[in-house]
PDB file of C-alpha atoms in Angstrom:
ATOM      1  CA  UNK A   1      37.473 -74.448  17.751  1.00 85.00           C
ATOM      2  CA  UNK A   2      34.390 -73.948  15.573  1.00 85.00           C
ATOM      3  CA  UNK A   3      32.663 -72.653  18.626  1.00 84.00           C
ATOM      4  CA  UNK A   4      35.291 -70.107  19.268  1.00 85.00           C
ATOM      5  CA  UNK A   5      35.271 -69.018  15.649  1.00 87.00           C
ATOM      6  CA  UNK A   6      31.548 -68.562  15.618  1.00 84.00           C
ATOM      7  CA  UNK A   7      31.922 -66.526  18.984  1.00 80.00           C
ATOM      8  CA  UNK A   8      34.455 -64.210  17.500  1.00 83.00           C
ATOM      9  CA  UNK A   9      32.312 -63.723  14.327  1.00 81.00           C
ATOM     10  CA  UNK A  10      29.282 -62.928  16.332  1.00 76.00           C
ATOM     11  CA  UNK A  11      31.197 -60.362  18.459  1.00 75.00           C
ATOM     12  CA  UNK A  12      32.622 -58.608  15.373  1.00 74.00           C
ATOM     13  CA  UNK A  13      29.180 -58.551  13.836  1.00 72.00           C
ATOM     14  CA  UNK A  14      27.778 -57.207  16.815  1.00 68.00           C
ATOM     15  CA  UNK A  15      30.484 -54.524  17.303  1.00 60.00           C
ATOM     16  CA  UNK A  16      30.024 -53.594  13.521  1.00 65.00           C
ATOM     17  CA  UNK A  17      26.217 -53.334  14.173  1.00 66.00           C
ATOM     18  CA  UNK A  18      26.915 -50.915  17.273  1.00 67.00           C
ATOM     19  CA  UNK A  19      29.352 -48.954  15.110  1.00 71.00           C
ATOM     20  CA  UNK A  20      26.774 -48.783  12.377  1.00 69.00           C
ATOM     21  CA  UNK A  21      23.972 -47.649  14.776  1.00 72.00           C
ATOM     22  CA  UNK A  22      26.349 -45.064  16.149  1.00 74.00           C
ATOM     23  CA  UNK A  23      27.309 -43.935  12.663  1.00 70.00           C
ATOM     24  CA  UNK A  24      23.682 -43.646  11.761  1.00 69.00           C
ATOM     25  CA  UNK A  25      22.990 -41.571  14.897  1.00 70.00           C
ATOM     26  CA  UNK A  26      25.752 -39.344  13.933  1.00 69.00           C
ATOM     27  CA  UNK A  27      24.674 -38.930  10.418  1.00 67.00           C
ATOM     28  CA  UNK A  28      21.077 -38.343  11.633  1.00 60.00           C
ATOM     29  CA  UNK A  29      22.266 -35.629  13.869  1.00 61.00           C
ATOM     30  CA  UNK A  30      24.372 -33.952  11.153  1.00 59.00           C
ATOM     31  CA  UNK A  31      21.383 -34.081   8.920  1.00 58.00           C
ATOM     32  CA  UNK A  32      19.057 -32.409  11.534  1.00 62.00           C
ATOM     33  CA  UNK A  33      21.723 -29.879  12.267  1.00 60.00           C
ATOM     34  CA  UNK A  34      22.110 -28.935   8.724  1.00 62.00           C
ATOM     35  CA  UNK A  35      18.243 -28.374   8.590  1.00 65.00           C
ATOM     36  CA  UNK A  36      18.378 -25.988  11.470  1.00 69.00           C
ATOM     37  CA  UNK A  37      19.099 -22.364  11.033  1.00 66.00           C
ATOM     38  CA  UNK A  38      21.804 -20.397  12.965  1.00 74.00           C
ATOM     39  CA  UNK A  39      20.239 -18.083  15.599  1.00 79.00           C
ATOM     40  CA  UNK A  40      22.372 -15.230  14.577  1.00 83.00           C
ATOM     41  CA  UNK A  41      21.738 -15.754  11.072  1.00 84.00           C
ATOM     42  CA  UNK A  42      17.949 -16.032  11.626  1.00 84.00           C
ATOM     43  CA  UNK A  43      18.115 -12.689  13.604  1.00 89.00           C
ATOM     44  CA  UNK A  44      20.135 -11.015  10.876  1.00 91.00           C
ATOM     45  CA  UNK A  45      17.535 -12.105   8.259  1.00 91.00           C
ATOM     46  CA  UNK A  46      14.589 -10.943  10.584  1.00 91.00           C
ATOM     47  CA  UNK A  47      16.246  -7.547  11.095  1.00 94.00           C
ATOM     48  CA  UNK A  48      16.796  -7.168   7.336  1.00 94.00           C
ATOM     49  CA  UNK A  49      13.161  -8.266   6.749  1.00 94.00           C
ATOM     50  CA  UNK A  50      11.972  -5.633   9.365  1.00 94.00           C
ATOM     51  CA  UNK A  51      13.980  -2.894   7.859  1.00 94.00           C
ATOM     52  CA  UNK A  52      12.621  -3.700   4.313  1.00 93.00           C
ATOM     53  CA  UNK A  53       8.951  -3.740   5.702  1.00 92.00           C
ATOM     54  CA  UNK A  54       9.679  -0.344   7.341  1.00 90.00           C
ATOM     55  CA  UNK A  55      10.888   0.969   3.861  1.00 90.00           C
ATOM     56  CA  UNK A  56       7.767  -0.389   2.252  1.00 88.00           C
ATOM     57  CA  UNK A  57       5.621   1.046   4.849  1.00 87.00           C
ATOM     58  CA  UNK A  58       7.131   4.510   4.370  1.00 85.00           C
ATOM     59  CA  UNK A  59       6.882   4.323   0.642  1.00 84.00           C
ATOM     60  CA  UNK A  60       3.274   3.268   0.937  1.00 82.00           C
ATOM     61  CA  UNK A  61       2.392   6.151   3.267  1.00 81.00           C
ATOM     62  CA  UNK A  62       4.456   8.572   1.062  1.00 81.00           C
ATOM     63  CA  UNK A  63       2.450   7.329  -1.920  1.00 82.00           C
ATOM     64  CA  UNK A  64      -0.778   7.713   0.046  1.00 82.00           C
ATOM     65  CA  UNK A  65       0.016  11.306   1.082  1.00 84.00           C
ATOM     66  CA  UNK A  66       0.922  12.130  -2.481  1.00 86.00           C
ATOM     67  CA  UNK A  67      -2.399  10.441  -3.700  1.00 83.00           C
ATOM     68  CA  UNK A  68      -4.338  12.450  -1.052  1.00 83.00           C
ATOM     69  CA  UNK A  69      -2.539  15.820  -2.200  1.00 88.00           C
ATOM     70  CA  UNK A  70      -3.296  14.884  -5.884  1.00 86.00           C
ATOM     71  CA  UNK A  71      -6.834  14.133  -5.002  1.00 86.00           C
ATOM     72  CA  UNK A  72      -7.315  17.483  -3.070  1.00 88.00           C
ATOM     73  CA  UNK A  73      -5.783  19.395  -6.062  1.00 88.00           C
ATOM     74  CA  UNK A  74      -8.307  17.750  -8.325  1.00 84.00           C
ATOM     75  CA  UNK A  75     -11.127  18.529  -6.082  1.00 81.00           C
ATOM     76  CA  UNK A  76     -10.099  22.083  -5.785  1.00 83.00           C
ATOM     77  CA  UNK A  77      -9.718  22.255  -9.551  1.00 80.00           C
ATOM     78  CA  UNK A  78     -13.199  20.854 -10.148  1.00 75.00           C
ATOM     79  CA  UNK A  79     -14.626  23.346  -7.501  1.00 74.00           C
ATOM     80  CA  UNK A  80     -13.077  26.221  -9.315  1.00 75.00           C
ATOM     81  CA  UNK A  81     -14.217  25.029 -12.691  1.00 73.00           C
ATOM     82  CA  UNK A  82     -17.912  24.587 -11.162  1.00 61.00           C
ATOM     83  CA  UNK A  83     -17.698  28.018  -9.817  1.00 63.00           C
ATOM     84  CA  UNK A  84     -16.745  29.618 -12.976  1.00 67.00           C
ATOM     85  CA  UNK A  85     -19.755  27.726 -14.790  1.00 69.00           C
ATOM     86  CA  UNK A  86     -22.020  28.658 -11.939  1.00 71.00           C
ATOM     87  CA  UNK A  87     -20.877  32.326 -12.119  1.00 75.00           C
ATOM     88  CA  UNK A  88     -21.476  32.386 -15.957  1.00 80.00           C
ATOM     89  CA  UNK A  89     -25.038  31.145 -15.488  1.00 81.00           C
ATOM     90  CA  UNK A  90     -25.538  33.649 -12.611  1.00 81.00           C
ATOM     91  CA  UNK A  91     -24.147  36.579 -14.872  1.00 81.00           C
ATOM     92  CA  UNK A  92     -26.399  35.628 -17.597  1.00 88.00           C
ATOM     93  CA  UNK A  93     -29.484  35.561 -15.484  1.00 88.00           C
ATOM     94  CA  UNK A  94     -28.419  38.920 -13.816  1.00 85.00           C
ATOM     95  CA  UNK A  95     -27.833  40.529 -17.324  1.00 89.00           C
ATOM     96  CA  UNK A  96     -31.262  39.363 -18.480  1.00 91.00           C
ATOM     97  CA  UNK A  97     -32.840  40.674 -15.285  1.00 89.00           C
ATOM     98  CA  UNK A  98     -31.135  44.006 -15.798  1.00 87.00           C
ATOM     99  CA  UNK A  99     -32.081  44.168 -19.269  1.00 87.00           C
ATOM    100  CA  UNK A 100     -35.772  43.547 -18.535  1.00 89.00           C
ATOM    101  CA  UNK A 101     -35.644  46.174 -15.713  1.00 86.00           C
ATOM    102  CA  UNK A 102     -34.148  48.823 -18.098  1.00 84.00           C
ATOM    103  CA  UNK A 103     -36.680  48.012 -20.730  1.00 85.00           C
ATOM    104  CA  UNK A 104     -39.494  48.200 -18.265  1.00 84.00           C
ATOM    105  CA  UNK A 105     -37.997  51.613 -17.040  1.00 80.00           C
ATOM    106  CA  UNK A 106     -37.802  52.877 -20.628  1.00 79.00           C
ATOM    107  CA  UNK A 107     -41.426  51.716 -21.278  1.00 81.00           C
ATOM    108  CA  UNK A 108     -42.654  53.561 -18.173  1.00 77.00           C
ATOM    109  CA  UNK A 109     -40.587  56.823 -19.055  1.00 73.00           C
ATOM    110  CA  UNK A 110     -41.555  56.743 -22.710  1.00 68.00           C
ATOM    111  CA  UNK A 111     -45.417  56.506 -22.000  1.00 59.00           C
ATOM    112  CA  UNK A 112     -45.835  59.916 -20.539  1.00 56.00           C
ATOM    113  CA  UNK A 113     -44.002  63.062 -19.379  1.00 54.00           C
ATOM    114  CA  UNK A 114     -45.260  62.325 -15.934  1.00 54.00           C
ATOM    115  CA  UNK A 115     -43.264  59.187 -15.814  1.00 51.00           C
ATOM    116  CA  UNK A 116     -40.036  61.119 -16.246  1.00 52.00           C
ATOM    117  CA  UNK A 117     -40.731  63.141 -12.980  1.00 52.00           C
ATOM    118  CA  UNK A 118     -41.416  59.785 -11.114  1.00 49.00           C
TER     119      UNK A 118
END
Protein backbone atom coordinates (compact mmCIF):
# COMPACT_ATOMS: atom_id res chain seq x y z
CA UNK A 1 0.00 0.00 0.00
CA UNK A 2 2.80 2.38 0.87
CA UNK A 3 4.51 1.47 -2.29
CA UNK A 4 1.44 2.40 -4.33
CA UNK A 5 1.10 5.67 -2.48
CA UNK A 6 4.73 6.51 -3.14
CA UNK A 7 4.28 5.65 -6.78
CA UNK A 8 1.20 7.86 -7.08
CA UNK A 9 3.03 10.68 -5.32
CA UNK A 10 5.97 10.35 -7.70
CA UNK A 11 3.71 10.37 -10.74
CA UNK A 12 1.92 13.51 -9.46
CA UNK A 13 5.20 15.25 -8.78
CA UNK A 14 6.52 14.23 -12.15
CA UNK A 15 3.38 15.46 -13.86
CA UNK A 16 3.59 18.69 -11.91
CA UNK A 17 7.21 19.07 -13.01
CA UNK A 18 6.22 18.59 -16.65
CA UNK A 19 3.41 21.12 -16.27
CA UNK A 20 5.86 23.47 -14.63
CA UNK A 21 8.41 23.06 -17.45
CA UNK A 22 5.78 23.61 -20.15
CA UNK A 23 4.46 26.64 -18.27
CA UNK A 24 7.99 28.00 -18.04
CA UNK A 25 8.48 27.46 -21.76
CA UNK A 26 5.19 29.22 -22.47
CA UNK A 27 6.12 32.17 -20.25
CA UNK A 28 9.56 32.32 -21.78
CA UNK A 29 8.00 32.43 -25.25
CA UNK A 30 5.62 35.20 -24.19
CA UNK A 31 8.51 37.18 -22.75
CA UNK A 32 10.51 36.69 -25.95
CA UNK A 33 7.49 37.64 -28.02
CA UNK A 34 6.91 40.78 -25.96
CA UNK A 35 10.48 41.88 -26.64
CA UNK A 36 10.04 41.46 -30.40
CA UNK A 37 8.70 44.27 -32.59
CA UNK A 38 5.78 43.80 -34.92
CA UNK A 39 7.03 43.94 -38.54
CA UNK A 40 4.32 46.35 -39.71
CA UNK A 41 4.95 48.62 -36.73
CA UNK A 42 8.67 48.55 -37.49
CA UNK A 43 8.05 49.46 -41.14
CA UNK A 44 5.72 52.31 -40.10
CA UNK A 45 8.34 53.69 -37.76
CA UNK A 46 11.03 53.39 -40.41
CA UNK A 47 8.81 55.18 -42.93
CA UNK A 48 8.19 58.01 -40.46
CA UNK A 49 11.90 58.18 -39.71
CA UNK A 50 12.67 58.30 -43.44
CA UNK A 51 10.14 61.10 -43.97
CA UNK A 52 11.60 63.07 -41.08
CA UNK A 53 15.11 62.60 -42.45
CA UNK A 54 13.93 63.86 -45.86
CA UNK A 55 12.37 66.92 -44.19
CA UNK A 56 15.55 67.62 -42.27
CA UNK A 57 17.65 67.20 -45.39
CA UNK A 58 15.46 69.64 -47.34
CA UNK A 59 15.60 72.13 -44.45
CA UNK A 60 19.36 71.84 -44.29
CA UNK A 61 19.73 72.27 -48.05
CA UNK A 62 17.34 75.24 -47.91
CA UNK A 63 19.39 76.80 -45.15
CA UNK A 64 22.56 76.10 -47.10
CA UNK A 65 21.12 77.83 -50.17
CA UNK A 66 20.02 80.77 -48.04
CA UNK A 67 23.48 80.92 -46.46
CA UNK A 68 25.13 80.89 -49.89
CA UNK A 69 22.82 83.68 -51.11
CA UNK A 70 23.55 85.76 -48.01
CA UNK A 71 27.26 85.12 -48.38
CA UNK A 72 27.13 86.19 -52.05
CA UNK A 73 25.23 89.36 -51.11
CA UNK A 74 27.88 90.19 -48.53
CA UNK A 75 30.65 89.56 -51.03
CA UNK A 76 28.93 91.79 -53.60
CA UNK A 77 28.40 94.52 -51.01
CA UNK A 78 32.05 94.36 -49.96
CA UNK A 79 33.19 94.56 -53.58
CA UNK A 80 31.00 97.61 -54.12
CA UNK A 81 32.42 99.25 -51.01
CA UNK A 82 35.95 98.48 -52.11
CA UNK A 83 35.23 99.85 -55.57
CA UNK A 84 33.99 103.13 -54.11
CA UNK A 85 37.05 103.44 -51.90
CA UNK A 86 39.34 102.62 -54.78
CA UNK A 87 37.53 105.14 -56.99
CA UNK A 88 37.95 107.85 -54.36
CA UNK A 89 41.69 107.23 -54.23
CA UNK A 90 41.87 107.12 -58.04
CA UNK A 91 39.85 110.34 -58.32
CA UNK A 92 42.12 112.06 -55.81
CA UNK A 93 45.24 110.99 -57.73
CA UNK A 94 43.67 112.04 -61.02
CA UNK A 95 42.73 115.48 -59.65
CA UNK A 96 46.23 115.94 -58.27
CA UNK A 97 47.70 114.98 -61.63
CA UNK A 98 45.37 117.41 -63.48
CA UNK A 99 46.17 120.20 -61.04
CA UNK A 100 49.91 119.65 -61.54
CA UNK A 101 49.45 119.56 -65.31
CA UNK A 102 47.43 122.79 -65.24
CA UNK A 103 50.03 124.44 -62.99
CA UNK A 104 52.82 123.32 -65.31
CA UNK A 105 50.90 124.63 -68.31
CA UNK A 106 50.23 127.96 -66.59
CA UNK A 107 53.92 128.29 -65.67
CA UNK A 108 54.95 127.63 -69.25
CA UNK A 109 52.42 130.07 -70.61
CA UNK A 110 53.26 132.74 -68.09
CA UNK A 111 57.00 132.67 -68.78
CA UNK A 112 56.93 134.17 -72.29
CA UNK A 113 54.63 135.33 -74.99
CA UNK A 114 56.06 132.65 -77.23
CA UNK A 115 54.67 130.01 -74.89
CA UNK A 116 51.13 131.13 -75.68
CA UNK A 117 51.60 130.38 -79.37
CA UNK A 118 52.97 126.94 -78.51
